[in-house]
Short mmCIF file of C-alpha atoms in Angstrom, two decimals:
data_model
loop_
_atom_site.label_atom_id
_atom_site.label_comp_id
_atom_site.label_asym_id
_atom_site.label_seq_id
_atom_site.Cartn_x
_atom_site.Cartn_y
_atom_site.Cartn_z
CA MET A 1 91.87 190.22 114.73
CA ILE A 2 88.59 188.67 113.62
CA LYS A 3 90.22 187.36 110.44
CA THR A 4 92.94 185.76 112.53
CA LYS A 5 90.34 184.00 114.71
CA ILE A 6 88.46 182.81 111.64
CA LYS A 7 91.67 181.38 110.21
CA LYS A 8 92.36 179.58 113.48
CA VAL A 9 88.85 178.07 113.54
CA LEU A 10 89.17 176.95 109.92
CA ALA A 11 92.55 175.39 110.68
CA ILE A 12 91.09 173.51 113.66
CA ILE A 13 88.20 172.25 111.51
CA ALA A 14 90.63 171.11 108.79
CA ILE A 15 92.82 169.31 111.30
CA SER A 16 89.80 167.62 112.86
CA ALA A 17 88.53 166.54 109.45
CA LEU A 18 91.94 165.15 108.51
CA ALA A 19 92.18 163.24 111.80
CA SER A 20 88.68 161.91 111.31
CA THR A 21 89.56 160.75 107.80
CA GLN A 22 92.77 159.07 109.00
CA MET A 23 90.89 157.33 111.80
CA GLY A 24 88.32 156.20 109.30
CA ASN A 25 91.01 154.83 107.03
CA THR A 26 92.51 152.91 109.93
CA PHE A 27 89.51 151.57 111.83
CA ALA A 28 86.35 151.96 109.81
CA ALA A 29 84.95 149.00 107.83
CA THR A 30 81.83 148.31 105.84
CA GLN A 31 80.09 145.01 105.24
CA ILE A 32 79.96 144.46 101.51
CA GLY A 33 78.91 140.81 101.37
CA THR A 34 78.50 137.50 103.14
CA GLY A 35 80.56 134.33 103.24
CA SER A 36 78.29 131.28 103.39
CA VAL A 37 78.05 127.53 102.90
CA THR A 38 75.04 126.34 100.94
CA TRP A 39 72.17 125.23 103.20
CA THR A 40 74.25 125.65 106.36
CA ALA A 41 73.55 128.97 108.02
CA SER A 42 75.87 128.29 110.94
CA PHE A 43 78.87 128.98 108.65
CA ASP A 44 77.65 132.48 107.60
CA THR A 45 80.14 135.31 108.15
CA ASN A 46 80.41 138.97 107.14
CA ILE A 47 82.82 140.08 104.45
CA MET A 48 84.17 143.48 105.48
CA TRP A 49 85.78 146.25 103.38
CA ASP A 50 88.27 148.67 104.90
CA ASP A 51 86.59 151.63 103.10
CA ASN A 52 89.69 152.47 101.12
CA PHE A 53 90.60 152.76 97.46
CA PRO A 54 92.93 151.04 97.00
CA GLY A 55 91.87 148.77 99.83
CA THR A 56 90.93 145.25 100.79
CA ALA A 57 87.91 143.26 101.81
CA SER A 58 87.94 139.89 103.55
CA GLY A 59 85.98 137.37 105.55
CA SER A 60 86.62 133.86 106.87
CA ILE A 61 84.55 130.68 106.88
CA SER A 62 85.95 128.17 109.35
CA GLY A 63 85.00 124.63 110.19
CA VAL A 64 84.64 123.11 106.72
CA VAL A 65 85.03 119.37 107.36
CA VAL A 66 87.02 116.90 105.24
CA THR A 67 86.15 113.20 105.68
CA ALA A 68 87.56 109.97 104.26
CA ASN A 69 87.31 106.22 104.80
CA ILE A 70 89.83 103.39 104.74
CA ALA A 71 88.32 99.94 104.25
CA PRO A 72 89.33 97.33 106.86
CA THR A 73 91.59 94.50 105.73
CA LEU A 74 92.35 91.23 107.50
CA ASN A 75 94.14 88.24 105.95
CA MET A 76 95.36 84.96 107.45
CA THR A 77 97.45 82.55 105.37
CA ILE A 78 98.14 79.02 106.67
CA SER A 79 101.00 77.13 105.05
CA THR A 80 99.33 73.71 104.83
CA GLY A 81 96.00 71.98 105.27
CA ALA A 82 97.34 68.85 106.97
CA ILE A 83 99.81 67.86 109.68
CA ASP A 84 100.98 64.23 109.64
CA LEU A 85 102.46 63.03 112.92
CA GLY A 86 103.28 59.61 111.50
CA THR A 87 103.36 56.59 113.76
CA LEU A 88 103.09 57.63 117.40
CA SER A 89 105.54 56.32 119.99
CA SER A 90 105.13 55.76 123.71
CA VAL A 91 108.70 56.89 124.46
CA ALA A 92 108.81 60.30 122.73
CA PHE A 93 106.58 62.98 121.30
CA SER A 94 105.88 63.16 117.58
CA THR A 95 105.57 66.75 116.36
CA GLY A 96 104.35 68.44 113.22
CA SER A 97 103.85 72.13 112.43
CA LEU A 98 102.47 74.73 110.08
CA ASP A 99 103.12 78.45 109.61
CA ILE A 100 100.68 81.34 109.74
CA GLU A 101 101.02 84.81 108.22
CA ILE A 102 98.78 87.71 109.25
CA GLY A 103 98.20 90.99 107.42
CA THR A 104 95.78 93.62 108.69
CA ASN A 105 95.12 97.33 109.24
CA ALA A 106 93.19 96.64 112.45
CA VAL A 107 94.16 99.50 114.75
CA ASN A 108 94.35 97.29 117.85
CA GLY A 109 95.78 94.22 116.16
CA VAL A 110 94.48 90.65 116.06
CA VAL A 111 93.99 87.47 118.04
CA VAL A 112 94.41 84.04 116.41
CA THR A 113 92.94 81.01 118.15
CA ALA A 114 92.98 77.26 117.49
CA ARG A 115 90.19 74.89 118.53
CA SER A 116 90.32 71.10 118.44
CA GLY A 117 87.39 69.45 116.69
CA SER A 118 87.29 66.43 119.00
CA GLY A 119 89.34 67.30 122.08
CA GLY A 120 92.23 65.05 121.15
CA LEU A 121 93.45 62.74 118.45
CA THR A 122 90.37 60.55 118.08
CA SER A 123 90.25 57.00 116.78
CA THR A 124 88.51 56.81 113.42
CA SER A 125 87.02 53.49 114.56
CA SER A 126 85.68 54.61 117.93
CA GLY A 127 84.95 58.17 119.02
CA SER A 128 85.45 57.20 122.66
CA VAL A 129 89.12 56.36 122.16
CA GLN A 130 91.37 59.41 122.15
CA VAL A 131 94.98 60.45 122.50
CA ASN A 132 95.02 63.11 125.22
CA ASN A 133 95.88 63.19 128.90
CA LEU A 134 92.42 62.15 130.05
CA SER A 135 92.10 58.60 131.35
CA ALA A 136 88.44 58.13 130.46
CA ASP A 137 89.39 55.76 127.64
CA GLY A 138 91.76 53.80 129.86
CA ALA A 139 94.99 55.17 128.37
CA GLN A 140 96.43 58.46 129.54
CA ASP A 141 98.54 59.89 126.71
CA ASN A 142 99.34 63.40 125.47
CA TYR A 143 98.12 65.80 122.80
CA LEU A 144 99.63 69.31 122.77
CA PHE A 145 99.20 72.62 120.92
CA THR A 146 102.16 75.03 120.95
CA SER A 147 103.06 78.25 119.12
CA ASN A 148 106.16 80.41 118.64
CA LEU A 149 106.94 83.67 116.90
CA ASN A 150 108.57 83.55 113.50
CA GLY A 151 108.84 86.90 111.71
CA ALA A 152 106.00 88.86 113.26
CA ASN A 153 108.22 91.58 114.69
CA THR A 154 109.44 92.49 111.19
CA ASP A 155 105.92 93.37 110.04
CA THR A 156 105.89 96.95 111.30
CA ASN A 157 108.29 99.82 111.89
CA GLY A 158 106.25 101.06 114.83
CA GLY A 159 108.21 100.91 118.06
CA SER A 160 105.12 100.08 120.11
CA PHE A 161 104.17 96.99 118.09
CA VAL A 162 103.98 93.89 120.27
CA ALA A 163 103.34 90.37 119.00
CA THR A 164 102.98 87.32 121.23
CA ALA A 165 102.88 83.60 120.40
CA ALA A 166 103.55 81.47 123.44
CA LEU A 167 100.89 78.77 123.49
CA SER A 168 101.76 75.50 125.22
CA THR A 169 98.78 73.50 126.35
CA GLU A 170 97.34 70.03 126.62
CA VAL A 171 94.19 69.67 124.51
CA THR A 172 91.29 67.87 126.18
CA ASP A 173 88.08 69.40 124.78
CA ASN A 174 86.52 70.69 121.58
CA SER A 175 85.23 74.01 122.91
CA THR A 176 88.29 75.92 124.14
CA GLU A 177 89.69 78.60 121.81
CA HIS A 178 93.41 78.36 122.51
CA VAL A 179 95.19 81.68 121.82
CA VAL A 180 97.90 80.98 119.28
CA TYR A 181 98.93 84.56 118.56
CA SER A 182 98.05 88.13 119.45
CA SER A 183 99.23 91.59 118.38
CA ASN A 184 98.39 95.15 119.35
CA ARG A 185 98.74 97.13 116.10
CA PRO A 186 98.32 96.83 112.32
CA GLU A 187 100.87 94.62 110.61
CA GLU A 188 101.98 94.14 107.05
CA ASN A 189 101.65 90.93 105.08
CA THR A 190 105.33 90.56 104.26
CA GLY A 191 105.36 86.94 103.17
CA ILE A 192 107.54 86.10 106.18
CA ASP A 193 105.35 83.86 108.35
CA ASP A 194 104.48 85.36 111.72
CA ILE A 195 103.75 82.21 113.70
CA GLU A 196 104.81 78.59 113.88
CA PHE A 197 101.98 76.43 115.22
CA SER A 198 102.85 72.89 116.31
CA VAL A 199 100.91 69.78 117.28
CA SER A 200 102.59 67.09 119.39
CA ALA A 201 101.33 63.70 120.50
CA GLN A 202 102.70 60.81 122.50
CA ALA A 203 100.95 57.46 122.83
CA ASN A 204 100.78 55.25 125.90
CA ALA A 205 101.84 51.62 125.80
CA MET A 206 98.16 50.75 126.16
CA THR A 207 96.82 53.22 123.56
CA PRO A 208 94.73 51.10 121.17
CA ALA A 209 96.20 50.58 117.72
CA GLY A 210 94.46 52.26 114.84
CA ASN A 211 94.15 55.48 112.88
CA TYR A 212 93.62 58.75 114.74
CA GLN A 213 92.52 62.16 113.58
CA ASP A 214 91.63 65.64 114.76
CA THR A 215 90.37 68.64 112.80
CA ILE A 216 91.59 72.05 113.96
CA THR A 217 89.72 75.31 113.42
CA PHE A 218 91.81 78.50 113.28
CA THR A 219 90.02 81.80 113.91
CA VAL A 220 91.48 85.29 113.42
CA THR A 221 89.74 88.28 114.99
CA GLY A 222 90.77 91.85 114.25
CA SER A 223 90.05 94.81 116.52
CA PHE A 224 89.26 97.79 114.28
#
């Protein structure tokens, strides 16, 4: 009877030991090292072993940052450096134009402006005589800036790309930046001009004879 009890106790101990070993194999783990990033203690993590042979050990370091830079680009190409309106008439407008191509990786696109250097076509003999719709010089005539889209909408495959060129204004001063063109996203320099910019003038029957000139400044501003 005693031997039987002893056998039962030994069996219980063996079962308990086996269960303990199995639980240890399943849940127990030992730190055997450290995962770290040089000089940055906040990344440190424990590398844990599952206490088995064969077995595995692992640890994770998260938050390693990858950075890069793309240099900004912005190009504006104007097709000519001169617009010749010829001999002005008092019965019809004379018009000349140039083309502008924009290429940029500005995330919010660009704005192109045009500013008259003298506020009108100005006589090369007298700065007080101008072709514009002001009557200060005694002759009310006209001097216009206009713009239209050419191939801007072919510059990007993005569905949300919007380009606008709808300037039509009388020029009377040398300080206003007239918006020739605007866009809202990067655009490729395709070689297909984005904008047609035109200058138109019409004389008055009393506009003094002579040579007239204006110098236009074009400015492109990208929003990166």
